[in-house]
XYZ file of C-alpha atoms in Angstrom:
641
model
C -36.191 4.515 21.441
C -38.115 5.826 24.456
C -36.140 8.265 26.561
C -36.006 7.556 30.289
C -34.557 9.590 33.111
C -31.301 7.643 32.860
C -31.050 7.982 29.079
C -28.791 10.751 27.725
C -30.729 13.472 25.945
C -28.216 14.178 23.182
C -27.492 12.152 20.024
C -24.185 11.381 18.357
C -22.962 9.396 15.370
C -19.978 7.065 15.538
C -17.435 5.963 12.905
C -14.799 3.328 13.701
C -11.695 2.433 11.720
C -10.772 -1.094 10.663
C -7.785 -2.898 12.117
C -8.511 -6.644 12.627
C -7.660 -7.300 16.307
C -7.341 -3.560 17.002
C -11.108 -3.624 17.376
C -10.690 -4.535 21.059
C -10.178 -0.781 21.585
C -13.803 0.031 20.808
C -16.146 -1.662 23.335
C -15.099 0.360 26.398
C -14.756 3.544 24.341
C -18.346 3.140 23.199
C -19.530 2.204 26.681
C -18.002 5.399 28.041
C -19.632 7.510 25.319
C -23.001 5.873 26.010
C -23.014 7.612 29.387
C -23.522 10.971 27.654
C -24.838 10.189 24.165
C -27.479 8.125 22.415
C -26.006 6.564 19.268
C -28.081 7.507 16.234
C -25.922 6.524 13.250
C -23.095 4.008 13.580
C -20.591 2.982 10.939
C -17.325 1.144 10.531
C -15.113 -0.977 8.348
C -13.591 -4.423 8.933
C -13.034 -4.823 12.696
C -14.742 -1.455 13.048
C -17.815 -3.062 11.460
C -17.924 -5.663 14.265
C -17.717 -2.904 16.850
C -20.352 -0.866 15.006
C -22.768 -3.818 14.928
C -22.221 -4.520 18.628
C -22.752 -0.820 19.422
C -26.008 -0.751 17.449
C -27.253 -3.901 19.202
C -26.299 -2.465 22.602
C -28.143 0.780 21.805
C -31.176 -1.246 20.767
C -31.186 -2.860 24.213
C -29.890 0.121 26.206
C -32.708 -0.132 28.751
C -32.109 -3.843 29.358
C -28.361 -3.834 29.922
C -27.074 -3.615 26.357
C -23.999 -1.542 27.163
C -23.257 -3.532 30.304
C -23.065 -6.590 28.055
C -20.844 -4.765 25.570
C -18.485 -3.723 28.381
C -17.899 -7.410 29.195
C -16.703 -8.207 25.667
C -12.983 -7.304 26.122
C -12.792 -9.572 29.161
C -14.162 -12.489 27.133
C -11.798 -11.800 24.236
C -8.753 -11.824 26.523
C -9.663 -15.077 28.332
C -8.015 -18.348 27.391
C -9.695 -20.506 24.773
C -10.941 -23.952 25.868
C -7.852 -25.724 24.530
C -5.476 -23.194 26.139
C -3.693 -22.455 22.862
C -4.388 -18.741 23.045
C -7.082 -16.188 23.763
C -10.708 -16.427 22.686
C -9.850 -13.701 20.188
C -7.202 -15.944 18.623
C -9.622 -18.892 18.637
C -11.942 -17.052 16.246
C -9.473 -17.713 13.431
C -9.782 -21.417 12.682
C -8.399 -22.539 9.306
C -9.858 -25.263 7.140
C -7.913 -28.509 6.844
C -6.306 -27.761 3.419
C -5.054 -24.355 4.625
C -4.208 -25.249 8.233
C -0.476 -25.786 7.743
C -0.044 -22.525 5.876
C -2.044 -20.740 8.580
C 0.239 -22.085 11.316
C 3.294 -20.881 9.385
C 1.793 -17.397 9.025
C 0.887 -17.277 12.723
C 4.476 -18.169 13.612
C 5.602 -14.937 11.938
C 3.381 -12.653 14.017
C 5.236 -9.902 15.800
C 8.069 -9.511 13.288
C 11.797 -9.375 14.029
C 14.463 -12.074 13.952
C 12.578 -14.248 16.425
C 9.679 -14.384 13.987
C 12.038 -15.398 11.151
C 13.443 -18.261 13.236
C 9.945 -19.275 14.330
C 8.681 -19.321 10.738
C 11.632 -21.421 9.554
C 11.072 -23.907 12.366
C 7.331 -24.086 11.645
C 7.980 -24.628 7.933
C 10.292 -27.519 8.782
C 7.660 -29.054 11.079
C 4.699 -28.600 8.725
C 6.352 -29.437 5.396
C 9.103 -31.887 6.292
C 7.916 -34.548 3.782
C 8.280 -32.124 0.876
C 11.646 -30.904 2.178
C 12.840 -34.490 2.632
C 11.788 -35.535 -0.875
C 13.494 -32.514 -2.419
C 16.677 -33.190 -0.473
C 16.978 -36.856 -1.514
C 18.908 -36.331 -4.811
C 21.443 -34.032 -3.177
C 21.746 -36.337 -0.165
C 22.347 -39.319 -2.459
C 25.059 -37.435 -4.354
C 26.650 -36.394 -1.052
C 26.682 -39.969 0.288
C 28.219 -41.344 -2.905
C 30.848 -38.615 -2.884
C 31.799 -39.317 0.716
C 31.999 -43.026 0.026
C 33.885 -43.145 -3.274
C 35.708 -39.831 -3.759
C 39.101 -38.917 -2.306
C 41.255 -35.844 -1.858
C 40.255 -32.582 -3.477
C 37.560 -34.306 -5.545
C 35.875 -35.471 -2.339
C 35.798 -31.907 -1.057
C 34.205 -30.742 -4.329
C 31.624 -33.514 -4.070
C 30.749 -32.403 -0.545
C 30.206 -28.803 -1.673
C 28.139 -29.852 -4.687
C 26.141 -32.361 -2.613
C 25.269 -29.796 0.060
C 24.315 -27.316 -2.651
C 22.067 -29.837 -4.441
C 20.542 -30.929 -1.141
C 19.692 -27.338 -0.182
C 18.414 -26.289 -3.601
C 16.361 -29.464 -3.966
C 14.718 -28.962 -0.580
C 13.914 -25.318 -1.373
C 12.480 -26.145 -4.811
C 10.327 -28.970 -3.437
C 9.083 -26.765 -0.610
C 8.304 -23.889 -3.001
C 6.449 -26.247 -5.339
C 4.399 -27.641 -2.449
C 3.558 -24.142 -1.187
C 2.603 -23.120 -4.712
C 0.141 -25.998 -4.902
C -1.474 -24.925 -1.634
C -1.639 -21.289 -2.704
C -3.064 -22.000 -6.150
C -5.448 -24.802 -5.203
C -6.397 -24.678 -1.538
C -6.771 -20.904 -1.203
C -9.122 -20.418 -4.191
C -11.200 -23.415 -3.101
C -11.471 -21.850 0.356
C -12.727 -18.597 -1.197
C -9.252 -17.012 -1.196
C -8.777 -17.188 2.549
C -6.965 -19.256 5.170
C -10.044 -19.160 7.430
C -13.663 -19.086 6.320
C -14.949 -17.859 9.682
C -16.807 -21.154 10.124
C -15.963 -24.812 10.625
C -17.763 -27.922 9.410
C -18.893 -28.774 12.937
C -20.569 -25.420 13.559
C -22.054 -25.128 10.064
C -24.512 -27.928 10.788
C -26.570 -25.831 13.194
C -26.115 -28.237 16.097
C -25.898 -26.474 19.463
C -23.960 -29.082 21.436
C -20.726 -29.054 19.392
C -17.793 -29.750 21.755
C -15.619 -26.662 22.212
C -12.197 -28.113 21.526
C -10.654 -24.797 20.565
C -13.498 -22.295 20.691
C -16.184 -20.928 18.432
C -15.177 -19.716 14.960
C -15.599 -16.027 14.215
C -18.847 -15.926 12.220
C -20.639 -18.440 14.416
C -19.633 -16.556 17.564
C -20.608 -13.205 16.032
C -24.062 -14.523 15.092
C -24.532 -15.892 18.593
C -23.254 -12.680 20.185
C -25.535 -10.351 18.211
C -28.530 -12.626 18.739
C -27.849 -12.486 22.462
C -28.830 -8.809 22.511
C -32.342 -9.702 21.326
C -32.613 -12.803 23.549
C -32.485 -15.332 20.722
C -30.191 -18.378 20.520
C -27.900 -18.804 17.569
C -30.203 -21.306 15.830
C -33.103 -18.812 15.765
C -33.757 -15.850 13.463
C -30.719 -13.550 13.204
C -30.709 -9.873 14.149
C -31.621 -7.796 11.063
C -31.157 -4.186 10.022
C -34.905 -3.671 10.120
C -34.965 -4.405 13.841
C -32.442 -1.613 14.366
C -34.334 0.812 12.133
C -37.717 0.430 13.827
C -41.144 -0.721 12.718
C -42.255 2.313 10.693
C -40.506 2.322 7.275
C -41.753 5.874 6.579
C -40.181 7.265 9.769
C -36.532 8.141 10.394
C -34.416 5.168 11.346
C -34.194 4.645 15.085
C -30.630 3.286 14.804
C -28.831 3.447 11.479
C -25.973 0.967 11.008
C -23.754 1.083 7.917
C -20.438 -0.436 6.876
C -18.143 -0.701 3.869
C -17.264 -3.667 1.696
C -15.254 -3.954 -1.518
C -16.322 -5.761 -4.675
C -13.064 -6.897 -6.244
C -14.822 -8.159 -9.366
C -16.361 -4.759 -10.092
C -13.385 -2.807 -8.680
C -15.439 -0.540 -6.418
C -16.624 -0.143 -2.825
C -20.206 -0.629 -1.673
C -22.000 0.605 1.419
C -23.941 -2.023 3.370
C -26.781 -2.778 3.568
C -27.260 -2.393 -0.176
C -29.759 0.358 -0.861
C -32.908 -0.491 -2.801
C -34.869 2.710 -3.370
C -35.647 5.170 -6.137
C -32.326 6.982 -5.686
C -29.952 4.013 -5.493
C -30.704 0.503 -6.713
C -27.747 -1.591 -5.610
C -29.536 -4.525 -3.983
C -29.459 -6.574 -7.166
C -27.189 -9.415 -6.053
C -27.910 -13.129 -5.702
C -26.282 -15.789 -3.526
C -25.864 -19.556 -3.576
C -27.017 -21.320 -0.397
C -24.408 -24.076 -0.816
C -21.641 -21.463 -0.720
C -23.163 -19.408 2.095
C -23.499 -22.503 4.301
C -19.696 -22.657 4.280
C -19.553 -19.083 5.609
C -22.574 -18.644 7.884
C -24.582 -20.665 10.409
C -27.540 -22.630 9.060
C -30.060 -20.327 10.750
C -28.717 -17.295 8.852
C -28.891 -18.981 5.438
C -32.357 -20.382 6.142
C -33.581 -16.896 7.081
C -32.234 -15.455 3.831
C -33.968 -18.154 1.813
C -37.280 -17.390 3.543
C -36.983 -13.629 2.991
C -36.003 -12.882 -0.631
C -36.266 -9.272 -1.701
C -39.464 -8.167 -3.397
C -39.652 -8.174 -7.154
C -39.078 -4.689 -8.544
C -38.772 -5.675 -12.187
C -41.580 -4.632 -14.510
C -41.456 -7.333 -17.229
C -44.293 -9.850 -16.962
C -41.799 -12.727 -16.957
C -39.948 -11.463 -13.829
C -41.441 -14.178 -11.627
C -40.622 -16.842 -14.197
C -37.048 -15.539 -14.469
C -36.582 -15.673 -10.701
C -37.874 -19.260 -10.630
C -35.460 -20.207 -13.397
C -32.540 -18.725 -11.434
C -33.591 -20.542 -8.269
C -33.629 -23.817 -10.211
C -29.987 -23.066 -11.064
C -29.212 -22.487 -7.368
C -29.214 -18.664 -7.303
C -31.409 -16.872 -4.770
C -31.936 -13.104 -4.355
C -30.525 -11.395 -1.304
C -33.128 -10.181 1.187
C -34.284 -6.587 1.103
C -32.202 -4.131 3.144
C -34.451 -4.367 6.212
C -34.386 -8.188 6.179
C -30.625 -8.569 5.673
C -28.991 -10.210 8.718
C -26.511 -7.841 10.331
C -23.928 -10.627 10.587
C -23.881 -11.015 6.781
C -23.000 -7.349 6.270
C -20.355 -7.464 9.018
C -18.759 -10.569 7.539
C -18.649 -8.971 4.080
C -16.906 -5.936 5.576
C -14.213 -7.811 7.519
C -13.020 -10.280 4.875
C -9.379 -9.360 5.457
C -7.469 -10.505 2.343
C -5.964 -13.994 2.620
C -6.673 -14.289 6.360
C -10.478 -14.475 5.986
C -12.305 -15.874 2.967
C -13.993 -13.491 0.575
C -17.786 -13.634 0.225
C -19.219 -14.625 -3.186
C -22.354 -12.960 -4.549
C -23.699 -12.978 -8.105
C -24.673 -10.252 -10.550
C -25.309 -9.900 -14.286
C -23.163 -8.156 -16.863
C -25.990 -6.735 -18.988
C -23.594 -5.945 -21.830
C -23.043 -9.702 -22.266
C -26.215 -11.073 -20.694
C -29.059 -8.642 -21.497
C -31.746 -11.034 -20.261
C -30.062 -11.596 -16.907
C -30.069 -15.402 -16.996
C -26.385 -16.192 -16.423
C -25.185 -14.823 -13.072
C -21.476 -14.196 -12.686
C -19.637 -14.488 -9.393
C -18.619 -11.240 -7.674
C -16.061 -11.474 -4.869
C -16.559 -9.188 -1.869
C -13.567 -8.538 0.360
C -12.537 -6.246 3.204
C -14.128 -2.791 3.178
C -10.763 -1.354 4.174
C -9.403 -2.050 0.686
C -11.080 1.194 -0.454
C -12.066 2.987 2.764
C -10.704 1.774 6.064
C -11.937 4.865 7.926
C -15.227 5.977 6.297
C -15.353 9.520 7.633
C -17.872 10.470 4.949
C -20.561 8.357 6.623
C -23.474 10.416 7.981
C -21.880 13.618 6.725
C -23.987 16.781 6.769
C -23.057 20.338 5.751
C -24.632 21.656 8.970
C -24.551 18.911 11.623
C -27.392 18.497 14.103
C -25.213 16.427 16.415
C -21.530 15.356 16.366
C -20.188 12.477 14.319
C -17.424 11.116 16.537
C -14.551 9.122 15.061
C -11.924 6.827 16.562
C -8.735 6.322 14.573
C -5.975 3.739 15.116
C -2.398 4.956 14.654
C 0.935 3.253 15.184
C 3.586 4.923 17.311
C 7.361 4.525 16.823
C 9.046 1.555 18.533
C 10.428 2.388 21.939
C 7.369 4.316 23.060
C 6.855 3.534 26.754
C 3.548 2.062 27.926
C 3.069 4.865 30.439
C 3.401 7.427 27.633
C 0.558 5.999 25.568
C -2.172 7.308 27.878
C -0.451 10.672 28.371
C 0.163 11.595 24.744
C -1.846 14.556 23.474
C -4.380 12.869 21.234
C -6.964 15.192 19.675
C -6.012 18.450 17.972
C -5.676 21.224 20.557
C -6.714 24.146 18.330
C -8.183 24.850 14.906
C -4.758 25.109 13.264
C -3.576 21.620 14.205
C -4.122 18.483 12.145
C -3.623 20.194 8.781
C -0.246 18.559 8.195
C -0.008 15.639 5.810
C 0.234 11.995 6.849
C 3.815 10.815 6.365
C 4.922 7.312 5.437
C 8.717 7.287 5.797
C 9.215 3.859 4.253
C 12.990 4.304 3.735
C 13.659 4.559 7.464
C 13.003 2.698 10.700
C 11.968 5.036 13.485
C 12.103 4.571 17.223
C 11.842 6.748 20.285
C 15.237 8.034 21.440
C 15.688 6.948 25.075
C 17.651 10.134 25.746
C 14.654 12.300 24.878
C 11.048 11.096 25.098
C 9.886 13.582 22.454
C 12.666 12.860 19.990
C 12.495 10.236 17.253
C 15.666 8.502 16.090
C 15.863 7.182 12.531
C 18.074 4.670 10.834
C 18.107 3.865 7.147
C 16.645 0.542 6.070
C 18.471 -1.984 3.940
C 17.989 -2.088 0.185
C 15.483 -4.937 0.465
C 13.684 -3.096 3.257
C 13.415 0.002 1.099
C 12.016 -2.041 -1.781
C 9.345 -3.723 0.344
C 8.606 -0.378 1.990
C 8.141 1.214 -1.414
C 5.680 -1.528 -2.411
C 3.859 -1.160 0.904
C 3.622 2.602 0.414
C 1.892 1.998 -2.916
C -0.707 -0.230 -1.277
C -1.261 2.113 1.665
C -1.687 5.091 -0.641
C -4.270 3.311 -2.782
C -6.100 2.169 0.324
C -6.013 5.305 2.465
C -5.716 8.376 0.223
C -9.418 9.239 0.484
C -9.535 8.800 4.264
C -6.257 10.705 4.729
C -7.427 13.708 2.709
C -10.805 13.815 4.479
C -9.176 13.666 7.907
C -7.390 16.996 7.265
C -10.549 18.978 6.502
C -12.002 21.495 8.961
C -14.913 19.993 10.831
C -13.315 16.550 10.447
C -9.911 16.699 12.074
C -11.277 18.139 15.345
C -13.634 15.182 15.866
C -11.106 12.381 15.325
C -9.664 10.771 18.437
C -6.564 8.705 17.576
C -5.720 5.671 19.699
C -1.961 4.920 19.700
C -0.871 1.360 18.961
C 2.549 -0.224 19.208
C 3.792 -2.608 16.542
C 2.843 -5.705 18.544
C -0.662 -4.441 19.305
C -3.787 -4.885 17.215
C -3.641 -5.495 13.487
C -2.497 -9.001 12.590
C -1.318 -9.756 16.123
C -3.987 -12.421 16.504
C -2.721 -13.967 19.719
C -2.146 -10.978 21.981
C -1.687 -11.770 25.702
C -4.382 -10.718 28.144
C -2.403 -7.763 29.527
C -1.988 -6.286 26.049
C -5.707 -6.544 25.341
C -6.481 -4.933 28.702
C -4.064 -2.088 27.922
C -5.800 -1.470 24.611
C -9.214 -1.332 26.243
C -7.913 1.243 28.739
C -6.858 3.428 25.833
C -10.336 2.978 24.392
C -11.874 4.223 27.639
C -9.567 7.253 27.582
C -10.607 7.952 23.981
C -14.289 7.860 24.929
C -13.701 10.217 27.847
C -11.811 12.733 25.704
C -14.624 12.778 23.137
C -17.093 13.370 25.977
C -14.964 16.211 27.331
C -14.998 17.874 23.929
C -18.501 17.294 22.582
C -20.858 16.865 25.522
C -22.952 19.854 26.589
C -21.931 21.539 28.838
C -18.340 20.991 27.740
C -15.096 21.004 29.731
C -13.027 22.542 26.925
C -13.374 26.337 26.572
C -12.460 26.453 22.851
C -12.416 23.034 21.127
C -16.051 22.150 21.764
C -19.363 21.446 20.051
C -20.034 25.133 19.293
C -16.585 25.466 17.720
C -17.222 22.363 15.602
C -20.594 23.658 14.385
C -19.034 27.019 13.494
C -16.228 25.346 11.532
C -18.683 23.237 9.562
C -20.915 26.214 8.826
C -18.061 28.417 7.595
C -16.492 25.630 5.542
C -19.812 24.489 4.028
C -20.950 28.000 3.097
C -17.579 28.637 1.436
C -18.010 25.476 -0.655
C -21.616 26.361 -1.432
C -20.639 29.845 -2.592
C -18.111 28.352 -5.014
C -20.583 25.980 -6.649
C -23.339 28.617 -6.836
C -20.904 30.935 -8.607
C -20.097 28.191 -11.104
C -23.822 27.639 -11.783
C -24.329 31.375 -12.327
C -21.378 31.510 -14.725
C -22.758 28.585 -16.752
C -26.145 30.336 -17.013
C -24.694 33.736 -17.869
C -21.983 32.663 -20.316
C -23.066 29.704 -22.475
C -21.111 28.968 -25.617
C -22.461 30.758 -28.660
C -24.460 27.829 -30.052
C -25.763 26.540 -26.714
C -29.096 27.370 -25.137
C -29.112 29.494 -22.010
C -30.064 27.178 -19.107
C -32.490 29.645 -17.533
C -34.279 30.464 -20.783
C -34.203 26.821 -21.826
C -36.080 25.800 -18.683
C -38.669 28.537 -19.090
C -39.412 27.860 -22.772
C -39.329 24.033 -22.798
C -42.833 22.607 -22.516
C -43.530 19.408 -20.572
C -42.664 16.372 -22.670
C -40.235 18.235 -24.958
C -37.048 17.718 -22.922
C -34.428 15.332 -24.407
C -35.074 12.793 -21.598
C -35.979 12.477 -17.902
C -39.066 14.631 -18.246
C -40.298 16.980 -15.519
C -43.923 17.537 -14.762
C -45.269 21.085 -14.718
C -44.803 21.650 -10.977
C -41.260 20.264 -11.008
C -40.311 22.524 -13.880
C -41.659 25.621 -12.112
C -39.630 24.753 -9.014
C -36.505 24.219 -11.141
C -36.944 27.609 -12.847
C -37.361 29.360 -9.490
C -34.331 27.496 -8.119
C -32.094 28.680 -10.959
C -33.372 32.242 -10.600
C -32.846 32.116 -6.837
C -29.264 30.935 -7.236
C -28.496 33.688 -9.714
C -30.110 36.282 -7.478
C -27.971 35.200 -4.514
C -24.795 35.396 -6.603
C -25.775 38.828 -7.940
C -26.325 40.130 -4.409
C -22.903 38.835 -3.317
C -21.280 40.579 -6.285
C -23.117 43.795 -5.511
C -21.919 43.800 -1.900
C -18.428 42.852 -3.032
C -17.862 40.293 -0.258
C -16.961 36.624 -0.650
C -18.024 34.218 2.101
C -15.051 32.044 1.258
C -12.558 34.710 2.395
C -11.091 33.760 5.766
C -12.826 30.369 5.830
C -11.060 27.377 7.469
C -8.182 25.694 5.664
C -7.829 23.458 3.714
C -10.832 24.386 1.590
C -13.241 21.644 0.616
C -15.404 21.347 -2.475
C -18.897 20.168 -3.297
C -18.816 17.705 -6.153
C -20.976 15.076 -7.780
C -20.156 11.437 -7.286
C -22.133 8.194 -7.041
C -23.487 7.097 -3.694
C -20.795 5.118 -1.828
């Protein structure tokens, strides 16, 4: 991007946490940050992926009002939908006909509490009265006969038995009907109540009447295309447009997000990489399935831009043609992948939004790769809801800013939410563990604004809390441990949320959405105060952050270099010494993965250099790790995620 006089001269990266409707926090936070920073790398998960994509598109069109357009987004989300049933944000979630009744029951329970219980019971009675009526008929018949023919104590017994049979019959019939919906309708709708599209908008026609509003994926495609001045039925915005025209140059704007492959039980980073280091862009899709999830223009683009063949066998082209005849088409290359496809794969919140099906081959069963198997991709937050590891560097060139979403205890006053101390105030804060007190309900004590009152939950509440703690631990353990590290915790700006804000509160009133956006603006300003140059904070600033990262990274590096030296100096008796092995092994004689002559010389010098550094440290008798920030981190090998 060309720098102008009005363009900030400093870069930053941005990582945004998932949270479904909590994403309304981000637009004004990002708009505020754009006053001082140019966004270089942007990442997120789930709702954070939507915000990340919008931020990248706004940065792409910074000079033509991109961030002004982004700043208008919260206002649109809070406005009433065309049918007046809720906000435009709520209108994004439009169920398919087979799942509509179940969706309305789930929506009735939003907000929690006894009112939600009553509302759900009423909605169940309205939506499923035929099933309830049919189940109640035997008990009702018994009750009528008892009232008509029985007398005395026997009549009273008949009344009790009749009411019992009526109630049990209604419950059993209702449960059976719900089971049919859950086991038939949900799988057919790709395991979600809402697909993100509707039949009307899937046709690609522009003049569809807006009875309720535009479904999520259609609106998102239209919104992102708006940044590049293209209507929704034209070519979608792609990752390549964000990266720039020169594939050999550094990416102008790098956008990444997380998704989770449930079939393969692992997370993936999007867009799938397809280079010498990581070959993950191996998936196929079915156009008939994707047309249920994306606008016609998106699917047509993907069909016109299949990824290039990278397979060496001479029959690769024939194999691809055979797969296409079966209805399986390769995903586009990373640069040609529509941004909306990656966003949709990241925000497939379980049950609420349909999962996205792609296809891969299990080479242990299908060595020729002719029988694709379906792989279900769901919400990226299943494995990493706050991908702090994105864009990580041992010695950062610019800050990677992060916005977290954290619930506050019930009873917290609205005026307190903007006044709470948010970011850590010194280098010793933020080390404490994240607590999930699932056995208790907590609320702010009205007699002391800084005191939290607790009351023990019921036995059932403890049981459900215990199950929820399991899920939260599996989902968030990686993010929670990363957030405590030095050089991480000082760059995270939490945004406080009350129980009825964000998350699954799909139909928040306008005032609540406006309040959330104000907290987003405050978050952006606090990050500016800390990381802009010159900085308002005398201690917790960019220089402090760089120093923390340097000390922590060098401590980790010293540990791993020492381990390499120990392995070279003390091999087991029958093993070859690594250093001597490298020097004496001629090209072509290694067990596998051969080096050429120049590579081998560099490797030998690298090993010698490492050992020389360790020897010098031992001679001086000083360890870099002593006095380094706590908790200590480690360098370790793991696959690219």
